[in-house]
Short mmCIF file of C-alpha atoms and ligand atoms in Angstrom, two decimals:
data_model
loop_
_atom_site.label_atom_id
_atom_site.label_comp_id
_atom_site.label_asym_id
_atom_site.label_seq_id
_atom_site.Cartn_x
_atom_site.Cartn_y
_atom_site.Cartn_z
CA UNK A 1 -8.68 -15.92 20.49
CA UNK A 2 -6.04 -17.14 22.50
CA UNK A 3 -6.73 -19.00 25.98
CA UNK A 4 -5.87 -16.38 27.91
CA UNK A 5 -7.72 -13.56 26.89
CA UNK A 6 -10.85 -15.69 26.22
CA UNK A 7 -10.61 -15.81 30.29
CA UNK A 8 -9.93 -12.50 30.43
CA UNK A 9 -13.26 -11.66 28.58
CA UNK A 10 -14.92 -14.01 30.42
CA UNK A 11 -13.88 -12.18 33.94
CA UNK A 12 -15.00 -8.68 32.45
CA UNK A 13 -18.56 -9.89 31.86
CA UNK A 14 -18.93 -11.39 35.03
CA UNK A 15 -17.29 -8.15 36.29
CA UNK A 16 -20.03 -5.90 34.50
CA UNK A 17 -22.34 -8.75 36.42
CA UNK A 18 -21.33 -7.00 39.32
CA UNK A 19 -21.23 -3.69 38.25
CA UNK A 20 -23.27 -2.68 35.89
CA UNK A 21 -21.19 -0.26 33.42
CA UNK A 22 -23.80 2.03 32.90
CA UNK A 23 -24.55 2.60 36.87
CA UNK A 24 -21.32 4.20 37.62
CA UNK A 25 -19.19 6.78 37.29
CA UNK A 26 -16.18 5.62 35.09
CA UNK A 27 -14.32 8.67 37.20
CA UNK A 28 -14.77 8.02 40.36
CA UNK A 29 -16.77 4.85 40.80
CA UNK A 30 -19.99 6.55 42.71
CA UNK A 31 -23.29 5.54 41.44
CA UNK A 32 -24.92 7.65 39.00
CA UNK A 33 -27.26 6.64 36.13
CA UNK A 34 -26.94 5.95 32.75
CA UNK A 35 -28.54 8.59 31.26
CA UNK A 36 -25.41 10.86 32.81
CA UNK A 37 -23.51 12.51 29.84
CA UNK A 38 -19.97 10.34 29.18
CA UNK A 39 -21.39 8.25 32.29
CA UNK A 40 -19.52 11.28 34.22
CA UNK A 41 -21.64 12.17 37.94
CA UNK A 42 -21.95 16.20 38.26
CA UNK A 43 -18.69 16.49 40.30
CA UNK A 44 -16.11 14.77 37.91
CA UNK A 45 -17.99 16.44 35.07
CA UNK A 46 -16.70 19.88 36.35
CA UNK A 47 -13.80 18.56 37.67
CA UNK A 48 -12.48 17.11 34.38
CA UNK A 49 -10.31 19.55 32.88
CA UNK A 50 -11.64 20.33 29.31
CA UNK A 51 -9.72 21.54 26.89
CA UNK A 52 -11.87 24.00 26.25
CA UNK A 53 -9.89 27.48 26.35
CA UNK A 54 -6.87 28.64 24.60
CA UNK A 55 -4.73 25.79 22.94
CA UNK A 56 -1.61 25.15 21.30
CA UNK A 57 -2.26 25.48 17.66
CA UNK A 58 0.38 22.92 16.66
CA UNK A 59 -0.44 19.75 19.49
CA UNK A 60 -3.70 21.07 20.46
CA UNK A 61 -2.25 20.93 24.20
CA UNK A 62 -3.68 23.43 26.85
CA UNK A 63 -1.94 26.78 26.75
CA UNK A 64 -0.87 28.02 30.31
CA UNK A 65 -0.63 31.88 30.92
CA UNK A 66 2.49 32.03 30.64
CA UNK A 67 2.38 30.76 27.27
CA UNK A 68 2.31 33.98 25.89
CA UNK A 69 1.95 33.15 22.15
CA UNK A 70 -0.26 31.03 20.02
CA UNK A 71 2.48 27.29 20.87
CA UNK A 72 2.99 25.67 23.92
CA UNK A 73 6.55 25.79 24.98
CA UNK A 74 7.55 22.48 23.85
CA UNK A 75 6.48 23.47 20.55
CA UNK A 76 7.97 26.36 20.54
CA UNK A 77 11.28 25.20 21.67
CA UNK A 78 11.07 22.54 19.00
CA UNK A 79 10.99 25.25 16.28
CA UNK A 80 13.87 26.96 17.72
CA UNK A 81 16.23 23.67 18.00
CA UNK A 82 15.63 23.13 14.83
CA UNK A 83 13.73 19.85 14.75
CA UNK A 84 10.71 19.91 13.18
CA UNK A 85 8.32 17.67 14.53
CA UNK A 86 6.61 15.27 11.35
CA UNK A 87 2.83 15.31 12.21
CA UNK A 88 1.07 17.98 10.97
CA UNK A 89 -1.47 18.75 14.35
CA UNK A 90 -2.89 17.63 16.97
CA UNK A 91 -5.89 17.67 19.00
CA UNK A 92 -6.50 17.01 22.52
CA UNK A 93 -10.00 16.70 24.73
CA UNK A 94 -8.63 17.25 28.07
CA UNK A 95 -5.78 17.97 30.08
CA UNK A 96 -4.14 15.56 32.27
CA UNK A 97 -5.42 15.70 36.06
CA UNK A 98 -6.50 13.90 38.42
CA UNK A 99 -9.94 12.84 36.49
CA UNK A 100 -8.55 12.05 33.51
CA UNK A 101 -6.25 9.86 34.82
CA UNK A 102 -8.60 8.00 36.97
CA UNK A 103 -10.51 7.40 33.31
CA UNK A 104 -7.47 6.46 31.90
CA UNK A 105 -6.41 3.88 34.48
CA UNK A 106 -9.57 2.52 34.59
CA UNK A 107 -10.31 1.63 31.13
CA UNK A 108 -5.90 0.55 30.95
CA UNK A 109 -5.44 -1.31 34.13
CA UNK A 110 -9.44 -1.75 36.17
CA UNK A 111 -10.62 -3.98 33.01
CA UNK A 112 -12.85 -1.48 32.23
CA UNK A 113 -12.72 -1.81 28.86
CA UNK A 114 -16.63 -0.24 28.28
CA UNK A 115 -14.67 2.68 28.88
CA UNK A 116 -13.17 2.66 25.41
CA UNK A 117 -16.06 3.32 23.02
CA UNK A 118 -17.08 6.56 25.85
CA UNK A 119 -13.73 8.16 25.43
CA UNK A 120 -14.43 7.48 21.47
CA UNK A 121 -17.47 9.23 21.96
CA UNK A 122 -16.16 12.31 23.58
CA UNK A 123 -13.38 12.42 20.89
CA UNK A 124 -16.14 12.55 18.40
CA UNK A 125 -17.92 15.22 20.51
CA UNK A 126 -14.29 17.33 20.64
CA UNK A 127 -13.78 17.12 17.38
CA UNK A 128 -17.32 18.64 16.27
CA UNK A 129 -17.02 21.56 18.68
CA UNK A 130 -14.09 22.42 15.85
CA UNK A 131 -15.50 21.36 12.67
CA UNK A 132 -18.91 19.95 10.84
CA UNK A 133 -19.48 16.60 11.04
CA UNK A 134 -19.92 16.21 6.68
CA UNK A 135 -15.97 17.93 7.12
CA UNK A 136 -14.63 15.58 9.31
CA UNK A 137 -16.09 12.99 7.86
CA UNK A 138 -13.97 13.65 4.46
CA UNK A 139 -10.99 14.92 6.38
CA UNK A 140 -8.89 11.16 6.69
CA UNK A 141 -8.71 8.41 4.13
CA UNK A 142 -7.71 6.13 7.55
CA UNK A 143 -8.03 6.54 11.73
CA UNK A 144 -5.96 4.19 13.34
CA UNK A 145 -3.93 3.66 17.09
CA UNK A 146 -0.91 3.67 18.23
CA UNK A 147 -0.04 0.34 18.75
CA UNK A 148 0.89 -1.55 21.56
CA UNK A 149 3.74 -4.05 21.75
CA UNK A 150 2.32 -8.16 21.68
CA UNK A 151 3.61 -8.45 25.24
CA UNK A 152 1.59 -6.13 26.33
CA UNK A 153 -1.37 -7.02 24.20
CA UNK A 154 -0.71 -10.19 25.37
CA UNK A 155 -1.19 -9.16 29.22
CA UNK A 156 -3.88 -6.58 28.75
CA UNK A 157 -5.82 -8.32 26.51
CA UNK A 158 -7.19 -5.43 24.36
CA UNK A 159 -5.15 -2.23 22.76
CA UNK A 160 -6.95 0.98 25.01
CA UNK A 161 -6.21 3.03 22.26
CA UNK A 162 -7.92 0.83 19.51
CA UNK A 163 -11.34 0.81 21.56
CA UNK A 164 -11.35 4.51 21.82
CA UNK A 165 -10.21 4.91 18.19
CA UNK A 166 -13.27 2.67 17.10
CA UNK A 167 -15.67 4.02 19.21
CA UNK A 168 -14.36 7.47 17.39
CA UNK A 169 -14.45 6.38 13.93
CA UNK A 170 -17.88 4.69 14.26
CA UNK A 171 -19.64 8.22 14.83
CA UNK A 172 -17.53 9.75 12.75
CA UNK A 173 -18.07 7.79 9.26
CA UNK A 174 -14.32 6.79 9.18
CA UNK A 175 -12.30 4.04 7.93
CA UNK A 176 -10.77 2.29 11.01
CA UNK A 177 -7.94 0.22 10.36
CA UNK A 178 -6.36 -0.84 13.43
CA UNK A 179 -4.16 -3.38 12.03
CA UNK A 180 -2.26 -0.36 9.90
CA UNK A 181 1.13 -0.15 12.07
CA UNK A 182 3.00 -2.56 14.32
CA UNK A 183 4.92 -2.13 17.25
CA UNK A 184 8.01 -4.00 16.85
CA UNK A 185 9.59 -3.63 20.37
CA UNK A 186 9.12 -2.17 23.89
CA UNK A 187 10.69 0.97 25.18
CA UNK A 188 11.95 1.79 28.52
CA UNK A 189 9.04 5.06 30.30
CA UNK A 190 10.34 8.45 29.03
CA UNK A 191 9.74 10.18 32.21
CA UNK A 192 13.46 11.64 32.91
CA UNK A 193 14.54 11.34 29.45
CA UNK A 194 16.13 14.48 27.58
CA UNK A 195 14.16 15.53 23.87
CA UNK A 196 17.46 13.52 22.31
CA UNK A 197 17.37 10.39 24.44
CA UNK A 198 13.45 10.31 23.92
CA UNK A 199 13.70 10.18 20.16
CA UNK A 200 16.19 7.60 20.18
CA UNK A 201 13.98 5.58 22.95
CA UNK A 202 10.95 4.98 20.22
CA UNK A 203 13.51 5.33 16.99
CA UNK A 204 12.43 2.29 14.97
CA UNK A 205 9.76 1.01 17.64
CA UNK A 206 7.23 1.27 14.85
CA UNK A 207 6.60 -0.11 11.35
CA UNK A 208 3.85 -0.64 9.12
CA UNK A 209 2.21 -3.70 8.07
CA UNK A 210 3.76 -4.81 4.53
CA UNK A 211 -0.06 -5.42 3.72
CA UNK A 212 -0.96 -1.62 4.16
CA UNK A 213 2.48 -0.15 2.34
CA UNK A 214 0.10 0.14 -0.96
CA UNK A 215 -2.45 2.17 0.99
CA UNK A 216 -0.25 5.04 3.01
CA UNK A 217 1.12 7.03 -0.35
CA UNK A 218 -0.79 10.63 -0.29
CA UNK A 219 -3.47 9.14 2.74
CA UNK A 220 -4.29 11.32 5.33
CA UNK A 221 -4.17 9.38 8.78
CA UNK A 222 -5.35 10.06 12.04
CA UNK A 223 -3.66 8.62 15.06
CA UNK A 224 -4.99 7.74 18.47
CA UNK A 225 -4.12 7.77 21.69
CA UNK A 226 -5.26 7.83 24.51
CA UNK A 227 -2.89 10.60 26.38
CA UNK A 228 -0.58 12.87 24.27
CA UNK A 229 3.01 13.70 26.83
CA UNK A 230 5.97 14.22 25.79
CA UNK A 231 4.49 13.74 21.95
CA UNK A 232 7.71 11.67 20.85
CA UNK A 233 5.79 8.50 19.70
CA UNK A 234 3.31 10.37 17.74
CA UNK A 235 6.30 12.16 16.26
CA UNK A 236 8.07 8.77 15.64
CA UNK A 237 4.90 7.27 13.99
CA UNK A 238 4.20 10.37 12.27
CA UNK A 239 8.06 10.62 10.69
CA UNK A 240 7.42 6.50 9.67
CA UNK A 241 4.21 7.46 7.54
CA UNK A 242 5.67 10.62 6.02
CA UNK A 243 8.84 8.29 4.38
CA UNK A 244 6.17 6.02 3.28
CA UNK A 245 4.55 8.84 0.88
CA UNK A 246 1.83 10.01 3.75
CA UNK A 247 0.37 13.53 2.46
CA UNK A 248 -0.92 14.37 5.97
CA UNK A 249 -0.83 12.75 9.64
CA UNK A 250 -2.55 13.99 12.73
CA UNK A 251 -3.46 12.73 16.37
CA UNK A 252 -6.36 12.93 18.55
CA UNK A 253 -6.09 11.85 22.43
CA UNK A 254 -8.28 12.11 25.18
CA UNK A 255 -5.36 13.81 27.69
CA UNK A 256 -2.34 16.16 26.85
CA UNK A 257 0.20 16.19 29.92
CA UNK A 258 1.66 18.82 30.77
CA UNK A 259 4.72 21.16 28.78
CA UNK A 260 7.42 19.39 27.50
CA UNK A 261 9.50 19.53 24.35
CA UNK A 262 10.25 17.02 21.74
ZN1 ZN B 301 -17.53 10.79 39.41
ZN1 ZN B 302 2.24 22.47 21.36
#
C-alpha cells in the first residue's frame, strides 16, 4: 500500500470516528439508525427513484411514457443507425436523481467508501426481484468493474465501482475478479459529445490483463458500474471481451441517466 493511500485509510477511520457509518443516512446525512434498510431514512427511501416499473429490455434503463415500445430511445436509435451495441443487457437499480446522486457522490468524492458494499447489497437485492438466487448464482463464470485509470486510483484511493461489485458478488456466490481489465488512459467527460465522437473518446481506453486472456474465451462476465449514461464505456468494454472469445457480457449499475444514444 502506497504512502498515500495508507493516509487516506487512516483519515476514513478516524472519519467513521466521527460519524459512525451506520448512524446516518448515506442520502442525505440525517441521523437514522442502523437497522434502516440500505441505511436509507423514510424520506430518501421514497424519494430514490427505483427502477421498479417499465424498463428498457436491452440497458435495463427506465422507460419514459413516451417510450412507446419495449427500448429506450437510445436503444432504439442504435438499432436503426445501424450500430449494434456489443453487450448483450443490462440492468439498472435506479434512475439518476437527485438521491442517487447524492449516494453516488458520497461514496466517489465524501470518502465514504462504507457506501460501496450497501450499493452491492442493493444490486444483489435488484437482481433477485428478476431471478432466483441458485440462477444467478450460475449465470457468470466472472463479475468484475469497470476500471478506473491509476491517476485516478491514485487520487481516490479505492475503485467505487470495485467496492460495489464485491459487495455484489459476495451475496451473490460469484467469482470477483477485479483485476480482469485495465484502463490504459483517461478520457476527456462525454457530456456534449455526439454517439461518433463518444465511441472514439473510450476507443482503446480499455484492455485486459495478459494474465486473464486464458480465462475470457466462452466466459460470461458481468460488469459494474456504478451509473450507466450514455452506455459507451460499457459498450467499449463489452466490444474488447467479445474479440477476446467472450460468449456473453452484461452490466449491472446502481443509476441509469437519462435517454441518450450510443
Ligand atoms: Zn436521507
Ligand atoms: Zn435502452
Amino acid at each position: 500500500m502506497s504512502k498515500e493511500s495508507w493516509l487516506k485509510r487512516i483519515g476514513n477511520e478516524m472519519l467513521d470516528l466521527v460519524y459512525p457509518p451506520g448512524l446516518y443516512c448515506i442520502c442525505c446525512g440525517k441521523i437514522t439508525d442502523d437497522s434502516r434498510t440500505y441505511r436509507l431514512c423514510n424520506d430518501c427511501m421514497r424519494s430514490m427513484n427505483w427502477n421498479t416499473g417499465r424498463r428498457c429490455k436491452k440497458c435495463g434503463r427506465p422507460l419514459v411514457d413516451t417510450d412507446p415500445g419495449e427500448m429506450c430511445f437510445g436503444c432504439s436509435q442504435r438499432d436503426a443507425s445501424g450500430h449494434q451495441p456489443s453487450f448483450d443487457k443490462g440492468h439498472a437499480c435506479a434512475g439518476y436523481g437527485a438521491c442517487a446522486q447524492s449516494v453516488i457522490f458520497a461514496l466517489k468524492y465524501g470518502g465514504r467508501s462504507d457506501i460501496g458494499d450497501t450499493l452491492g447489497e442493493i444490486l444483489y437485492d435488484f437482481m433477485l426481484s428478476g431471478y432466483e438466487a441458485d440462477e444467478l448464482a450460475g449465470m457468470y463464470d466472472v463479475v468484475t468493474p469497470v476500471p478506473v485509470h491509476a491517476d485516478k486510483l491514485k487520487k481516490r484511493g479505492f475503485n467505487h465501482a470495485e467496492l460495489i461489485g464485491r459487495g455484489f458478488a459476495k451475496r451473490a456466490c460469484l467469482c470477483f475478479d477485479p483485476g480482469l481489465l485495465i484502463r490504459t488512459r483517461g478520457t476527456v467527460p462525454m457530456k456534449g459529445l455526439g454517439p461518433e465522437e463518444r465511441r472514439a473518446n473510450i476507443r482503446g481506453a480499455f484492455e485486459i490483463r495478459n494474465s486473464r486472456h486464458p480465462k475470457i474465451k466462452g466466459s460470461r462476465i458481468l460488469l459494474i458500474d456504478d451509473i450507466f449514461t450514455t452506455g459507451s464505456t460499457v459498450d467499449e468494454i463489452a466490444s474488447v471481451l467479445k474479440c477476446h472469445g467472450a460468449a456473453r457480457v452484461d452490466f449491472l449499475a446502481f443509476a441509469a441517466a437519462g435517454n441518450m444514444v450510443i
